[in-house]
XYZ file of C-alpha atoms in Angstrom:
461
model
C -24.240 35.787 18.052
C -21.874 36.979 21.035
C -18.216 35.574 20.998
C -19.851 34.284 24.332
C -22.252 31.787 22.378
C -19.758 30.941 19.834
C -19.104 27.149 18.740
C -15.881 26.031 20.026
C -15.212 23.796 17.130
C -16.163 24.392 12.947
C -19.276 21.511 12.808
C -18.504 18.996 10.687
C -18.238 19.618 6.507
C -18.952 16.308 3.954
C -16.844 18.308 1.349
C -18.570 16.376 -1.429
C -18.301 19.114 -3.841
C -15.149 19.092 -3.065
C -14.588 15.613 -3.435
C -15.809 15.779 -7.122
C -14.294 18.510 -8.283
C -10.875 17.198 -7.597
C -12.357 13.619 -9.260
C -12.925 15.811 -12.624
C -9.159 16.971 -12.390
C -7.750 13.522 -12.150
C -10.115 11.885 -14.448
C -8.795 14.475 -17.233
C -5.244 14.318 -16.221
C -6.289 10.567 -17.064
C -7.871 10.681 -20.428
C -5.396 13.370 -21.848
C -2.173 11.173 -20.629
C -4.168 8.197 -23.096
C -4.164 10.469 -26.039
C -0.459 12.195 -25.396
C 0.449 8.462 -25.343
C -1.524 7.855 -28.360
C -0.151 11.196 -30.427
C 3.455 10.080 -29.567
C 3.026 6.646 -30.832
C 1.190 6.913 -34.009
C 0.278 10.703 -34.718
C -3.161 10.233 -34.088
C -5.720 9.893 -30.491
C -6.135 6.554 -29.613
C -9.416 4.404 -31.211
C -9.766 2.822 -27.965
C -9.303 6.266 -25.223
C -13.218 6.914 -25.734
C -13.968 3.509 -24.477
C -11.537 3.476 -22.066
C -11.929 7.156 -20.602
C -15.876 7.067 -20.579
C -15.452 3.332 -19.056
C -13.500 4.973 -15.956
C -15.644 7.460 -15.756
C -18.483 5.829 -15.601
C -16.930 3.997 -12.670
C -15.088 6.501 -11.090
C -18.790 8.625 -10.707
C -20.955 5.943 -9.566
C -18.633 5.091 -6.385
C -18.452 9.297 -5.738
C -22.128 9.190 -6.157
C -22.542 6.359 -4.119
C -20.072 7.680 -1.260
C -22.495 10.532 -1.617
C -24.960 8.460 0.086
C -23.116 5.205 2.870
C -20.028 7.485 3.803
C -21.147 11.665 3.553
C -18.022 12.379 5.709
C -15.196 10.050 4.432
C -12.241 12.407 3.989
C -12.507 14.248 0.540
C -8.870 13.438 -0.943
C -8.669 9.377 -0.300
C -10.912 8.907 -3.044
C -9.226 11.920 -5.680
C -5.868 10.248 -5.195
C -6.948 6.829 -6.068
C -8.287 7.533 -9.026
C -5.652 10.206 -9.770
C -3.167 6.626 -9.336
C -5.479 4.368 -10.594
C -5.810 6.675 -14.184
C -2.217 6.866 -14.605
C -1.375 3.251 -14.030
C -4.231 2.624 -16.838
C -2.724 5.274 -19.482
C 0.448 3.428 -19.180
C -0.585 0.060 -18.903
C -2.585 1.267 -22.624
C 0.800 2.541 -23.260
C 3.235 -0.529 -22.804
C 0.901 -2.664 -23.961
C 0.434 -1.330 -27.404
C 3.810 -1.612 -27.722
C 4.277 -5.154 -27.225
C 0.535 -6.080 -29.229
C -0.703 -7.142 -25.970
C -4.545 -4.863 -26.672
C -5.817 -7.197 -24.610
C -4.119 -6.415 -20.894
C -5.706 -2.646 -20.877
C -9.219 -3.555 -20.780
C -8.165 -6.570 -17.929
C -6.964 -3.664 -16.402
C -9.762 -1.568 -16.492
C -11.886 -4.677 -16.062
C -9.599 -5.272 -12.193
C -9.969 -1.383 -11.315
C -13.750 -1.801 -12.031
C -14.033 -4.556 -9.577
C -11.656 -2.926 -6.906
C -13.962 0.264 -6.945
C -16.924 -2.324 -6.308
C -15.135 -4.267 -3.749
C -14.351 -0.564 -2.166
C -18.276 0.514 -1.928
C -18.738 -3.201 -0.521
C -16.443 -2.326 2.255
C -17.765 0.725 3.265
C -21.894 -0.843 2.459
C -21.189 -3.585 4.920
C -18.680 -1.952 7.130
C -20.605 -0.168 9.363
C -18.271 0.118 12.638
C -14.999 -1.165 11.858
C -14.719 -2.430 15.648
C -16.865 -4.853 14.954
C -13.244 -6.382 13.138
C -11.703 -6.547 16.715
C -13.621 -9.177 17.855
C -11.719 -11.525 15.674
C -8.000 -11.113 15.700
C -6.570 -14.715 15.780
C -8.964 -15.746 12.530
C -7.361 -12.802 10.888
C -4.346 -14.199 12.136
C -4.732 -17.723 10.507
C -6.256 -15.860 7.276
C -2.640 -13.991 6.857
C -0.362 -16.894 7.532
C -2.526 -18.831 5.105
C -2.936 -16.681 2.467
C 1.372 -16.408 2.874
C 2.034 -20.177 2.798
C -0.488 -20.996 -0.089
C 2.364 -20.200 -2.899
C 4.672 -23.127 -1.037
C 2.070 -25.998 -1.706
C 3.311 -28.284 -4.899
C 0.168 -28.897 -6.126
C -1.062 -24.848 -6.402
C 1.396 -22.595 -6.046
C 3.549 -21.186 -9.059
C 7.444 -20.114 -9.273
C 8.487 -17.294 -11.671
C 10.971 -15.100 -11.696
C 12.591 -16.911 -8.884
C 10.073 -16.401 -6.610
C 6.386 -18.396 -5.389
C 4.026 -15.995 -4.625
C 1.242 -16.967 -6.736
C -1.103 -19.634 -6.936
C -3.077 -20.620 -9.824
C -6.962 -22.587 -10.702
C -8.820 -22.590 -13.704
C -6.754 -20.836 -15.912
C -6.715 -17.289 -13.207
C -3.877 -16.775 -11.183
C -3.696 -15.004 -7.519
C -1.447 -13.441 -5.448
C -2.529 -14.481 -2.191
C 0.100 -11.924 -0.429
C -1.660 -9.036 -1.582
C -4.951 -9.636 0.311
C -2.264 -11.466 3.507
C -1.399 -7.686 4.085
C -4.303 -6.464 4.383
C -5.047 -9.493 7.451
C -1.843 -8.625 8.753
C -2.856 -5.578 9.975
C -5.804 -6.193 11.176
C -4.810 -9.265 12.878
C -1.903 -6.693 15.042
C -4.512 -3.634 15.118
C -7.172 -6.041 17.856
C -3.801 -7.869 19.216
C -1.637 -4.261 19.838
C -5.342 -3.415 21.633
C -5.096 -6.113 23.617
C -1.585 -6.354 24.827
C -0.600 -3.178 24.595
C -0.209 -2.556 28.488
C 1.752 -5.513 28.079
C 3.731 -4.993 25.732
C 5.157 -1.116 27.479
C 6.225 -2.541 29.641
C 9.800 -2.600 30.217
C 12.469 -4.980 32.344
C 15.036 -2.764 32.437
C 17.119 -0.129 31.083
C 20.456 0.102 28.544
C 22.584 2.905 29.652
C 25.766 3.910 27.750
C 27.419 6.320 29.563
C 24.706 7.128 31.770
C 22.488 7.992 29.566
C 19.634 5.620 28.959
C 19.932 4.615 24.947
C 16.479 2.464 25.205
C 14.749 0.183 27.729
C 14.954 -3.097 27.050
C 10.719 -5.249 26.997
C 10.252 -8.147 29.095
C 11.272 -12.425 27.909
C 7.778 -13.523 28.485
C 6.163 -10.639 25.994
C 9.078 -11.332 22.875
C 6.493 -13.556 21.969
C 4.636 -11.415 18.993
C 8.224 -10.297 17.683
C 9.588 -13.848 17.778
C 6.515 -15.272 15.446
C 6.593 -12.134 13.344
C 10.421 -12.678 12.758
C 10.509 -16.187 12.051
C 7.602 -16.094 9.182
C 9.664 -12.821 7.218
C 12.745 -15.630 7.661
C 10.303 -18.202 6.186
C 8.861 -15.880 3.412
C 12.237 -14.877 2.446
C 13.965 -18.798 2.658
C 11.382 -20.604 1.307
C 9.178 -17.940 -1.164
C 12.826 -16.071 -2.604
C 10.062 -12.811 -2.145
C 12.252 -10.769 -0.091
C 9.842 -7.759 -1.202
C 7.041 -9.541 1.100
C 8.894 -10.898 4.207
C 10.519 -6.249 4.570
C 6.754 -5.669 3.990
C 5.382 -7.420 6.433
C 8.049 -7.182 8.990
C 8.168 -3.652 8.866
C 4.403 -2.760 8.920
C 5.030 -4.691 12.468
C 7.415 -3.181 13.615
C 5.634 0.371 12.690
C 2.548 -0.426 13.928
C 4.178 -1.957 17.467
C 6.285 1.567 17.712
C 2.854 3.104 17.412
C 1.197 1.492 19.593
C 3.816 0.917 22.379
C 5.538 4.766 21.768
C 9.549 2.466 22.540
C 12.281 2.616 20.106
C 12.689 -0.575 21.886
C 10.997 -2.846 19.812
C 12.375 -1.315 16.671
C 15.428 -1.499 17.253
C 15.304 -4.811 18.375
C 12.943 -6.544 15.561
C 15.850 -4.638 13.142
C 18.353 -6.086 14.393
C 16.525 -9.276 14.753
C 15.471 -8.770 10.840
C 18.853 -8.473 9.806
C 20.798 -10.783 11.648
C 18.203 -13.491 10.110
C 18.533 -12.468 6.740
C 22.459 -12.149 7.145
C 22.619 -16.155 8.317
C 19.979 -17.206 5.220
C 22.725 -15.668 2.796
C 24.989 -17.458 3.878
C 22.694 -20.423 3.553
C 20.510 -20.013 0.675
C 22.059 -19.304 -3.439
C 19.164 -17.362 -4.196
C 19.351 -14.814 -1.536
C 23.518 -14.752 -2.311
C 22.382 -14.286 -5.679
C 19.800 -11.122 -5.232
C 23.057 -9.721 -2.861
C 25.192 -10.603 -5.572
C 23.077 -7.964 -8.324
C 22.229 -5.184 -5.944
C 26.072 -5.158 -5.496
C 27.274 -5.322 -8.805
C 25.221 -4.492 -11.597
C 27.236 -3.812 -13.756
C 29.741 -6.481 -13.531
C 29.591 -6.984 -17.120
C 28.896 -10.926 -16.649
C 25.743 -9.605 -13.993
C 24.541 -7.011 -16.378
C 24.317 -9.125 -19.268
C 22.252 -11.768 -17.200
C 20.923 -12.093 -13.983
C 20.750 -8.187 -13.371
C 19.769 -6.982 -16.956
C 16.050 -6.259 -15.575
C 18.005 -3.332 -13.003
C 20.936 -2.267 -15.501
C 17.572 -1.420 -17.627
C 15.481 0.097 -15.208
C 18.680 2.819 -14.418
C 19.210 3.444 -17.710
C 15.527 4.395 -19.042
C 15.586 6.367 -15.585
C 18.595 8.142 -16.776
C 17.080 8.802 -20.181
C 13.978 10.375 -18.904
C 16.168 13.127 -17.236
C 14.473 16.262 -15.710
C 11.327 16.014 -18.136
C 11.403 13.051 -19.334
C 10.422 11.629 -23.621
C 7.056 11.998 -23.196
C 4.398 9.883 -22.760
C 4.579 7.232 -25.875
C 7.434 9.017 -26.982
C 9.989 6.477 -24.957
C 11.064 2.778 -24.699
C 9.848 1.198 -21.540
C 8.184 -1.340 -23.108
C 11.627 -2.819 -23.728
C 12.390 -3.054 -20.048
C 11.155 -6.642 -18.431
C 7.791 -5.798 -15.745
C 7.292 -2.473 -17.350
C 4.144 -2.489 -16.055
C 4.611 -4.114 -13.204
C 6.706 -4.838 -11.131
C 8.764 -1.654 -12.421
C 6.170 0.956 -14.008
C 7.587 3.284 -11.635
C 10.375 3.289 -13.988
C 8.494 4.038 -16.822
C 7.463 6.497 -15.608
C 10.652 7.836 -14.741
C 11.408 7.325 -18.308
C 8.929 9.593 -20.069
C 7.756 11.754 -17.207
C 11.342 12.036 -16.436
C 12.209 13.233 -12.367
C 9.505 15.652 -11.686
C 6.761 13.714 -13.153
C 7.965 11.221 -10.851
C 8.226 13.477 -7.982
C 4.648 14.530 -8.484
C 3.690 10.507 -8.522
C 5.426 9.945 -5.418
C 3.755 13.114 -3.467
C 0.468 11.923 -3.982
C 1.507 8.141 -2.978
C 2.658 9.901 -0.037
C -0.551 12.732 0.562
C -2.885 9.681 0.501
C -0.189 8.271 3.154
C -0.732 11.784 5.230
C -4.448 11.624 4.981
C -4.639 8.014 6.325
C -2.554 8.675 9.157
C -4.362 12.063 9.731
C -7.266 9.581 10.291
C -5.455 7.709 12.381
C -4.833 10.957 14.328
C -9.060 11.805 14.429
C -9.800 8.865 15.725
C -10.992 8.446 19.204
C -10.856 4.269 19.485
C -6.932 2.444 19.651
C -8.177 0.028 17.615
C -9.353 2.454 14.526
C -5.981 4.963 14.948
C -3.900 1.180 14.486
C -5.759 -0.163 11.744
C -5.487 3.317 9.661
C -2.094 3.955 10.577
C -0.951 0.326 9.526
C -2.572 0.765 6.190
C -0.919 3.877 5.503
C 2.097 2.132 6.344
C 1.404 -0.196 3.215
C 1.224 2.293 0.702
C 4.216 3.512 2.247
C 6.569 1.023 2.696
C 5.622 -0.403 -1.021
C 6.934 2.445 -2.462
C 9.824 2.769 -1.037
C 10.362 -1.579 -1.647
C 9.619 -0.262 -5.330
C 11.803 2.577 -5.538
C 14.696 1.352 -3.263
C 15.058 -1.621 -5.065
C 15.417 0.045 -8.683
C 17.167 3.079 -7.279
C 19.760 0.027 -5.121
C 19.316 1.414 -2.082
C 17.844 -1.844 -0.900
C 18.308 -5.798 -3.432
C 15.560 -5.615 -6.088
C 12.858 -7.916 -5.418
C 9.076 -8.049 -7.372
C 6.645 -5.667 -5.845
C 3.877 -3.924 -7.107
C 3.291 -0.053 -6.574
C -0.407 0.189 -5.144
C -3.333 1.542 -7.470
C -1.097 1.710 -10.679
C 0.980 -2.218 -11.153
C -0.683 -3.873 -13.786
C -2.682 -6.854 -12.281
C -5.479 -7.819 -11.119
C -4.773 -9.118 -7.575
C -2.254 -5.713 -6.872
C -5.129 -3.146 -7.968
C -8.318 -5.247 -5.977
C -6.170 -4.822 -2.952
C -5.325 -1.731 -3.044
C -8.988 -0.429 -3.304
C -10.271 -3.080 -0.766
C -7.189 -0.822 2.109
C -8.984 2.572 0.342
C -12.089 1.225 1.720
C -11.078 0.960 5.050
C -9.395 3.822 4.876
C -13.248 6.048 3.579
C -15.193 3.695 6.417
C -12.314 4.678 8.416
C -11.825 8.619 7.862
C -15.809 8.536 7.455
C -16.689 7.690 11.058
C -13.989 9.884 12.536
C -15.354 12.967 11.153
C -19.230 12.835 11.255
C -20.947 14.424 14.048
C -21.698 12.746 17.287
C -26.040 11.917 16.879
C -27.070 15.007 19.097
C -24.426 16.707 17.111
C -26.698 15.795 13.919
C -30.235 16.295 15.631
C -29.140 20.035 16.568
C -28.216 20.620 13.371
C -31.116 19.589 11.841
C -32.770 21.322 14.252
C -31.113 24.319 13.641
C -32.033 24.594 10.022
C -35.708 23.792 10.218
C -35.320 26.593 12.719
C -33.376 28.573 10.033
C -36.352 28.105 7.441
């Protein structure tokens, strides 16, 4: 073929074999983590290692095989990264449960991981065209508001550790905010597509010394910002859930900036949130307590009482140093919520700064692949949806690491795909399913290209 007749771009490839190789590496790391933990704890391989390992390998390979048929052009890195993070989370939950004598916890976590992967496949199977979700923006908005408000109800709402984030029924507990964030991103993606041109308009420019700093939007277009601000502050005040409040409002700001490309929305939004949080600080005692723990962590009275969890987490990471104590050789099980809110602290103690950075890099590589999906997509709704889902992963890690390192006040927030708990891992795998579907649609060739490729294969034979 001459250079003049050469195709301008390489044809899309499925890359499922490359995905399988990377899945093998992720599964090997998971099984090795189980084995290393058992050897450090009692000098022998854990009895349940093969059961957990075979179970996790089976559901992973099943997901991979299904992906070959229902989303063959999906990004080949997303599933291995999700499996890598989930597998490490399973290994750490098992290791922590051995320390406190709760041997059923790891089994339940494996079940929740399997349910999450099934939900991921359900999204891939039933959602062939993501743009159909664009038709129901206000339905998703209603779902997000209802889910966020459920824990506040007096009958089913449950308060734990000073925050109302759970609902309980029939002996089971659920954290609705984990699913509310997905509904919120779906609403924002659809709404911002409809209102993008209007929100991009500016009424006047703000200048300093003759230089334009930013453009101020029209007052009548501020309604979405005001509503988002009110919801965030209401979550902060009523449920005392600073983490979810920050996550929701931060995601909103990121998405509105991507849609409009106007920094003025971000500046105004951050100013509103800080102003509302300041007012809440002076009006509500539980907000004052969070800030007091943050600012005076090592005060003897605070360190021995309300700030004990944060202090123990800081000492645990310091104990880990650069390379850590080794899986199973530390004492992370002595920390409160070591397998959920502080699971990254547990990894920091036993794998050190180096191991923790590997985990953080894997999470942000997952975020990068999500943003790559947004760049490759042609429809604005799909771009915003992929961006919003990616920012949720990034913001969650920021809230967790920012809290345990005293960058922001410590608040309860799970690490996606890793923390113990059914709500968190199921919601995370639903988002993985959405990213896989979006990437498959963005990467697969047009119908005419598929026909031409098939004809070429027939001729070559």
